[in-house]
Short mmCIF file of C-alpha atoms in Angstrom, two decimals:
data_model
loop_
_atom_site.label_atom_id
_atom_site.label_comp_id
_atom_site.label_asym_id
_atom_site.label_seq_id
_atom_site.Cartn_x
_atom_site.Cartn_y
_atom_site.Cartn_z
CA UNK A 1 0.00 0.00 0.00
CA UNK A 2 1.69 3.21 -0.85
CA UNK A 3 1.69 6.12 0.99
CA UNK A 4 0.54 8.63 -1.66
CA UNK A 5 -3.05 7.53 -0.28
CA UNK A 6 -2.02 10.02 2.64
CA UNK A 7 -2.34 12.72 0.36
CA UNK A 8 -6.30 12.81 -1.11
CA UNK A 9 -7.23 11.62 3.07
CA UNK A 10 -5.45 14.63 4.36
CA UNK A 11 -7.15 16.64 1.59
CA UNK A 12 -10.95 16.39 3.46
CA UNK A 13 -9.74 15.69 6.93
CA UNK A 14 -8.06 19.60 6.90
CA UNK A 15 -10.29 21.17 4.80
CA UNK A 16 -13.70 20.13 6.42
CA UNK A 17 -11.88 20.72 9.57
CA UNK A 18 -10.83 23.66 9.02
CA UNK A 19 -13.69 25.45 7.43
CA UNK A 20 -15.57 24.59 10.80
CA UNK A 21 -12.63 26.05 12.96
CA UNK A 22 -13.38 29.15 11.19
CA UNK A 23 -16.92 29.32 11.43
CA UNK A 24 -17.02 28.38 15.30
CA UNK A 25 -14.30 31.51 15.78
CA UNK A 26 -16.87 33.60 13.97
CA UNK A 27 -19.38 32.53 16.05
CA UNK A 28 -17.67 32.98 19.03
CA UNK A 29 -16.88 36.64 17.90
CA UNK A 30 -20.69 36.98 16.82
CA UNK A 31 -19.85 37.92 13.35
CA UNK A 32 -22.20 35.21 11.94
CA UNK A 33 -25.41 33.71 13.33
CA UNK A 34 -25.02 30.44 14.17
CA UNK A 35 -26.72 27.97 11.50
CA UNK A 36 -29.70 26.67 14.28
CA UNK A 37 -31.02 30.06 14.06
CA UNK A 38 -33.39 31.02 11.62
CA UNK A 39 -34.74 34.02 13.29
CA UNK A 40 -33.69 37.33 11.08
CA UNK A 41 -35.18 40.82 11.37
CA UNK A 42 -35.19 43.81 8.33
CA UNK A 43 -32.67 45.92 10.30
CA UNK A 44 -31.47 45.78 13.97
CA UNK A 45 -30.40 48.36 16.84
CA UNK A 46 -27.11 46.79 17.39
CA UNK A 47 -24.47 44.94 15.20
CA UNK A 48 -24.70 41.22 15.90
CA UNK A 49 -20.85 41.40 17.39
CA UNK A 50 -22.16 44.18 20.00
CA UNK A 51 -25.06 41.91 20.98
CA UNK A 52 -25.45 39.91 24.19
CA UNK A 53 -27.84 37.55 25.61
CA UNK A 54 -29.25 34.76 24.50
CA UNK A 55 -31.79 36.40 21.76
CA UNK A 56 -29.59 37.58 18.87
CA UNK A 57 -30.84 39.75 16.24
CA UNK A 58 -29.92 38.82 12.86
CA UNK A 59 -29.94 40.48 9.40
CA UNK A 60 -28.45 38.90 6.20
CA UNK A 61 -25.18 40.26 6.81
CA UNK A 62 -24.55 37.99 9.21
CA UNK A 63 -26.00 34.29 7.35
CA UNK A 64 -23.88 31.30 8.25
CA UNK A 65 -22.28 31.07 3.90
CA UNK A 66 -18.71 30.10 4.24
CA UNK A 67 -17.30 33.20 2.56
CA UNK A 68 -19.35 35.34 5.30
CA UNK A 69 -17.49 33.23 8.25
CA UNK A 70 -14.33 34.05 6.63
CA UNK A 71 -14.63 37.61 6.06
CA UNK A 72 -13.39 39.18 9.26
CA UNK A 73 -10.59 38.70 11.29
CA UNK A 74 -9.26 36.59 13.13
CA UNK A 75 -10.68 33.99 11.16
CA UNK A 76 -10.39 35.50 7.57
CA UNK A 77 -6.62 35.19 8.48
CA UNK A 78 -7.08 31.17 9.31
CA UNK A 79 -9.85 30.62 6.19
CA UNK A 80 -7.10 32.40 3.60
CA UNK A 81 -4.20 29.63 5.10
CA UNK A 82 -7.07 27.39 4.74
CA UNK A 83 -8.03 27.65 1.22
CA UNK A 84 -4.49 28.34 -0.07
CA UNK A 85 -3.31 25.04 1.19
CA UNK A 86 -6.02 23.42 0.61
CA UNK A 87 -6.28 24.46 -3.43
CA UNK A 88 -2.24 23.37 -3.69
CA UNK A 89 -3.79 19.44 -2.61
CA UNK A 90 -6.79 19.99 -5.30
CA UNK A 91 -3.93 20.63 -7.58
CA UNK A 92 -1.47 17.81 -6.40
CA UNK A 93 -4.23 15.33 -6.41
CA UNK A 94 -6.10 16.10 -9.95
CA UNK A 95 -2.28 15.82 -11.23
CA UNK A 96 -1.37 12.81 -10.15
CA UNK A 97 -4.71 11.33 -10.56
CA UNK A 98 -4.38 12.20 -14.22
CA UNK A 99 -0.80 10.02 -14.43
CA UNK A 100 -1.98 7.63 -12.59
CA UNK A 101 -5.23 7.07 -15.51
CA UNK A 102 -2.38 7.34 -17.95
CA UNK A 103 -0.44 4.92 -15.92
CA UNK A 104 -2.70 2.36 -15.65
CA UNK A 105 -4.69 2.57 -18.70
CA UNK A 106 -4.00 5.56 -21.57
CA UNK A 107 -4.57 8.95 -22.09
CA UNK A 108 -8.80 10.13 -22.60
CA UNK A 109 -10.38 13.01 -23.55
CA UNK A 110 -11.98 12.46 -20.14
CA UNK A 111 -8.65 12.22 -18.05
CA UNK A 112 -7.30 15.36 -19.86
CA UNK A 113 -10.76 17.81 -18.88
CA UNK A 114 -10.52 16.47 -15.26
CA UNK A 115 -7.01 18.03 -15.37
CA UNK A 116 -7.90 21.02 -16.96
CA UNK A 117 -11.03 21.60 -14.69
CA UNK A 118 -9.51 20.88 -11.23
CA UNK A 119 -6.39 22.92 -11.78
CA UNK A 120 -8.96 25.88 -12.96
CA UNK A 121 -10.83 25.02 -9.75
CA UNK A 122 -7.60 25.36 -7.64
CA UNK A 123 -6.86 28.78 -9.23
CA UNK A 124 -10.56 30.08 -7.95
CA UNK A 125 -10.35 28.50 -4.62
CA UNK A 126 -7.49 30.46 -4.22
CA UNK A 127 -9.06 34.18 -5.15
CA UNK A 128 -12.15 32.94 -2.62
CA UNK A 129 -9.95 32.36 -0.03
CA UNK A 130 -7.44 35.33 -0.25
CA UNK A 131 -9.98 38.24 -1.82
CA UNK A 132 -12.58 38.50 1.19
CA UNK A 133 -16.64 39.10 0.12
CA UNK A 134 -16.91 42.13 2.34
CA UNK A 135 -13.34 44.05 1.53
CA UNK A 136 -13.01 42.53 -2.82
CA UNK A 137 -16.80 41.52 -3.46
CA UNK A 138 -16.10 41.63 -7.73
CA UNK A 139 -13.21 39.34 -7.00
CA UNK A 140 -14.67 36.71 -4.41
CA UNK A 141 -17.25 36.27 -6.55
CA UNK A 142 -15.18 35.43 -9.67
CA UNK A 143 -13.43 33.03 -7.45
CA UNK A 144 -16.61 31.62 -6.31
CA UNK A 145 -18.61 31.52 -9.65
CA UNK A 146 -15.01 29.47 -10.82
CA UNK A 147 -14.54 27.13 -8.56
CA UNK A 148 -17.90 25.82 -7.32
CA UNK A 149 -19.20 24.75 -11.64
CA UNK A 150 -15.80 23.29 -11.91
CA UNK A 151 -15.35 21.54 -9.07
CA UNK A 152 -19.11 20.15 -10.14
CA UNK A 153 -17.67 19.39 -13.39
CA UNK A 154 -14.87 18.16 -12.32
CA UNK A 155 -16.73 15.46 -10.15
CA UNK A 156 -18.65 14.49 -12.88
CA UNK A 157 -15.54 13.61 -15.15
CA UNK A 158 -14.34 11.59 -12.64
CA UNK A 159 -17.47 9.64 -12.01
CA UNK A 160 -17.78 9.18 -15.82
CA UNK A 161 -14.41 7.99 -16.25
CA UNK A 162 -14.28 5.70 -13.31
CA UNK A 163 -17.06 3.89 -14.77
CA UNK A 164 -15.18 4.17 -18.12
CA UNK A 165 -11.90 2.22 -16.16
CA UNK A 166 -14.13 -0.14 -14.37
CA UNK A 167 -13.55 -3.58 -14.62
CA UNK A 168 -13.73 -5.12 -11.06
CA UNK A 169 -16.26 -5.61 -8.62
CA UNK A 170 -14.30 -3.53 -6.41
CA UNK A 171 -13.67 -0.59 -8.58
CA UNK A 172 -17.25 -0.23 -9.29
CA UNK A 173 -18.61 0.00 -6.22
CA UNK A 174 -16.18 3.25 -6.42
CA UNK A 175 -17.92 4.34 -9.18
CA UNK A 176 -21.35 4.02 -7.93
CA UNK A 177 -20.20 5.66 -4.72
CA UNK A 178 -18.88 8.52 -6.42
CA UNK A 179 -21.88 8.83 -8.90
CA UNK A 180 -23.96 9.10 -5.68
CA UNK A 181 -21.85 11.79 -4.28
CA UNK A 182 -22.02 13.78 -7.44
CA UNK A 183 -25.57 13.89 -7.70
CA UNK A 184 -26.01 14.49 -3.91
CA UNK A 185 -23.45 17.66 -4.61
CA UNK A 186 -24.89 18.82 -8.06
CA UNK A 187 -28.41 18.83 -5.42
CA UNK A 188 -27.08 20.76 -2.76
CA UNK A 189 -25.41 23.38 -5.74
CA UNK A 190 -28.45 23.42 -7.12
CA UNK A 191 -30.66 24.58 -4.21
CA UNK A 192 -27.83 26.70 -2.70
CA UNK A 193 -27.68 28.85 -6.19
CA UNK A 194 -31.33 29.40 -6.56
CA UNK A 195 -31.97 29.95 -2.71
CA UNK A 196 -29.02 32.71 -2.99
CA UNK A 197 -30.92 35.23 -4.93
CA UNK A 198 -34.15 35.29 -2.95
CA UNK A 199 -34.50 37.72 -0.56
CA UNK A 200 -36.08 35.66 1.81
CA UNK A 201 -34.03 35.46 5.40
CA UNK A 202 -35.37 31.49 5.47
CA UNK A 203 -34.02 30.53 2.03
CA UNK A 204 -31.32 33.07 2.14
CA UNK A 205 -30.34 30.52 5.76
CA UNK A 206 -31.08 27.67 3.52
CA UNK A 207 -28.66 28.41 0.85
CA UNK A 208 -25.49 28.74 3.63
CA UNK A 209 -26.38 25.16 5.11
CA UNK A 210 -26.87 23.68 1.27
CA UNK A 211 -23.26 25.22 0.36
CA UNK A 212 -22.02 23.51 3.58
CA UNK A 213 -23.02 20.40 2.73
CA UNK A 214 -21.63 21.05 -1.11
CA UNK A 215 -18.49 21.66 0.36
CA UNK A 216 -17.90 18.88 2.54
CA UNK A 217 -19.40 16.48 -0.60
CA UNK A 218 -16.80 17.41 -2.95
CA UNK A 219 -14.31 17.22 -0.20
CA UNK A 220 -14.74 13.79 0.85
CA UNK A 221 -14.91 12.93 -2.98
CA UNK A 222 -11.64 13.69 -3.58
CA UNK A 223 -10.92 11.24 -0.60
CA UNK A 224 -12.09 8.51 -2.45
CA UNK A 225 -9.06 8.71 -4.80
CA UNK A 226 -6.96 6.81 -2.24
CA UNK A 227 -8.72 3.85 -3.66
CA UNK A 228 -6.59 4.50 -6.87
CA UNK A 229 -3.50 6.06 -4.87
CA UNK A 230 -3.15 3.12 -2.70
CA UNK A 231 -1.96 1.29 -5.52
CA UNK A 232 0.28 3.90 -7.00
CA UNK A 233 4.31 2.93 -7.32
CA UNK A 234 7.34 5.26 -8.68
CA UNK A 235 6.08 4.84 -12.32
CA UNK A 236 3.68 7.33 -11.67
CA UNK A 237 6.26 9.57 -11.02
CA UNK A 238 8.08 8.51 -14.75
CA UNK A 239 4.90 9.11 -16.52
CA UNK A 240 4.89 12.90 -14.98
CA UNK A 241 9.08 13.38 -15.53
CA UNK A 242 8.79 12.04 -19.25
CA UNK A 243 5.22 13.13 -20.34
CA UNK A 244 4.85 9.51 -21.47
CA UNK A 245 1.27 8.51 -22.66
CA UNK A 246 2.03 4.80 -20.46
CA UNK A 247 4.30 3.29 -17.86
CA UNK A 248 7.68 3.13 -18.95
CA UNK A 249 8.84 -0.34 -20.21
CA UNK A 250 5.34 -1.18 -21.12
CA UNK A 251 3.38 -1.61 -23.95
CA UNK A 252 0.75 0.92 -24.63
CA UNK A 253 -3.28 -0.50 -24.40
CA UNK A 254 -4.34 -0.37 -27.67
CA UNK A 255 -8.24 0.67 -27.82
CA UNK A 256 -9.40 -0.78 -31.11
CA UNK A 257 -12.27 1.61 -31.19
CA UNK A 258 -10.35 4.22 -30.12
CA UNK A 259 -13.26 5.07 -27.35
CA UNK A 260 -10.72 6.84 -24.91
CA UNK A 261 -9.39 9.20 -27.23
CA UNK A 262 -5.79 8.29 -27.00
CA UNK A 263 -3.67 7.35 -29.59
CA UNK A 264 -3.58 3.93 -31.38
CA UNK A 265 -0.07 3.42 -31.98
CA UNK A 266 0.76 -0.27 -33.61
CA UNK A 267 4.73 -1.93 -32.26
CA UNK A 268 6.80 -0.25 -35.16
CA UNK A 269 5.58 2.72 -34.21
CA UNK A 270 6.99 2.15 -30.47
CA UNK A 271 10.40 1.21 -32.27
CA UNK A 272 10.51 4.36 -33.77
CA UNK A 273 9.35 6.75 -31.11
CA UNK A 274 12.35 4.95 -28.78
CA UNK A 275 14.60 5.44 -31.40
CA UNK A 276 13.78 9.24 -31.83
#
């Protein structure tokens, strides 16, 4: 079992950790109401952070939506480490995950938009996390509107192409597992988007515990890659170093049909390739 499986465990375990650090320090600093309450008022006398007792008066400044928990300090400080680090392991993992398919099997059309969309994914985690709603609004929203489709998309690739690589018992109980994941997310981004843009305080509520659970979804999905990483040895590493389209010292899967996209290349053209 290799230890690369560390890497896509570690991925969830922080992140989903960490995003609830941040949200219970702004709770504790009353800069968000806490998700049980679903009492909100049009305005209020009092900022929620100059509030005491145990009646809080809420306005939708101050819904539960991860960006909102992150938006002042302390915490903003902790949810910018947070998403930085966290969109460096989206990138690690969608990388190797690509050489591994290539390793394994060949190159797809499939395995090469799962690369494509992740790393684009990474790169707008990282605006959400470092370009606060309340102090760069234009920019946290970018981030946002990149990251959440394509880390949808990107789930969806992989569940297509894990059914694509399927051929034991085993690996399709993967695929079923992650198929249910992706529909349970592409749910919760559903309801979260449309119950944004009312301006009702219940659905407005809604929304933040919907993008919660959207977030911790595609989190523990890219945990389930240390099904494929368990098995992953130092030829992964060759495919990345040589930008080979298979393990080195094998022989390329030839796909008849060409269904994955790759390249059908017959032995004399192997002979030649080495040569060159």
């Amino acid at each position: 079992m290799s230890l690369w499986m560390i890497l896509p465990v570690s991925l969830p375990v922080l992140t989903i950790t960490g995003i609830w650090v941040v949200y219970a320090m702004a709770l504790y600093n009353q800069h968000v109401c806490p998700v049980d309450n679903w009492l909100y008022n049009q305005s209020c006398e009092e900022d929620l952070f100059l509030q005491s007792g145990p009646t809080l008066c809420c306005t939708l400044d101050n819904v539960p939506l991860i960006s909102k928990c992150g938006t002042l300090p302390p915490e903003s400080c902790f949810f910018s480490l947070i998403c930085s680090t966290g969109s460096f392991m989206v990138a690690a993992i969608v990388l190797l995950r690509y050489a591994r398919v290539i390793e394994k099997h060949q190159n797809c059309v499939l395995n090469t938009a799962s690369l494509s969309t992740g790393w684009i994914c990474a790169a707008g985690l990282i605006m959400v996390g470092n370009f606060q709603v309340d102090n760069a609004k234009v920019l946290h929203y970018v981030g946002a509107g990149i990251a959440f489709p394509t880390s949808m998309l990107f789930v969806c690739l992989q569940s297509a192409l894990t059914y694509r690589l399927a051929k034991t018992q085993g690996e399709y109980n993967v695929a079923h597992l992650r198929l249910c994941m992706t529909l349970l997310a592409f749910v919760a981004l559903v309801l979260s988007g449309v119950f944004f843009c009312q301006e009702s305080f219940v659905l407005q509520h809604a929304s933040a515990i919907f993008e919660w659970v959207f977030c911790v979804i595609i989190m523990l999905f890219y945990g389930t890659f240390a099904f494929e990483f368990a098995g992953m040895s130092s030829d992964t590493m060759v495919v990345l170093s040589r930008g080979t389209l298979g393990p080195a010292g094998k022989e390329h899967k030839v796909d008849p049909l060409g269904s994955l996209g790759g390249p059908v290349l017959h032995p004399h053209q192997h002979e030649i390739m080495s040569i060159l």
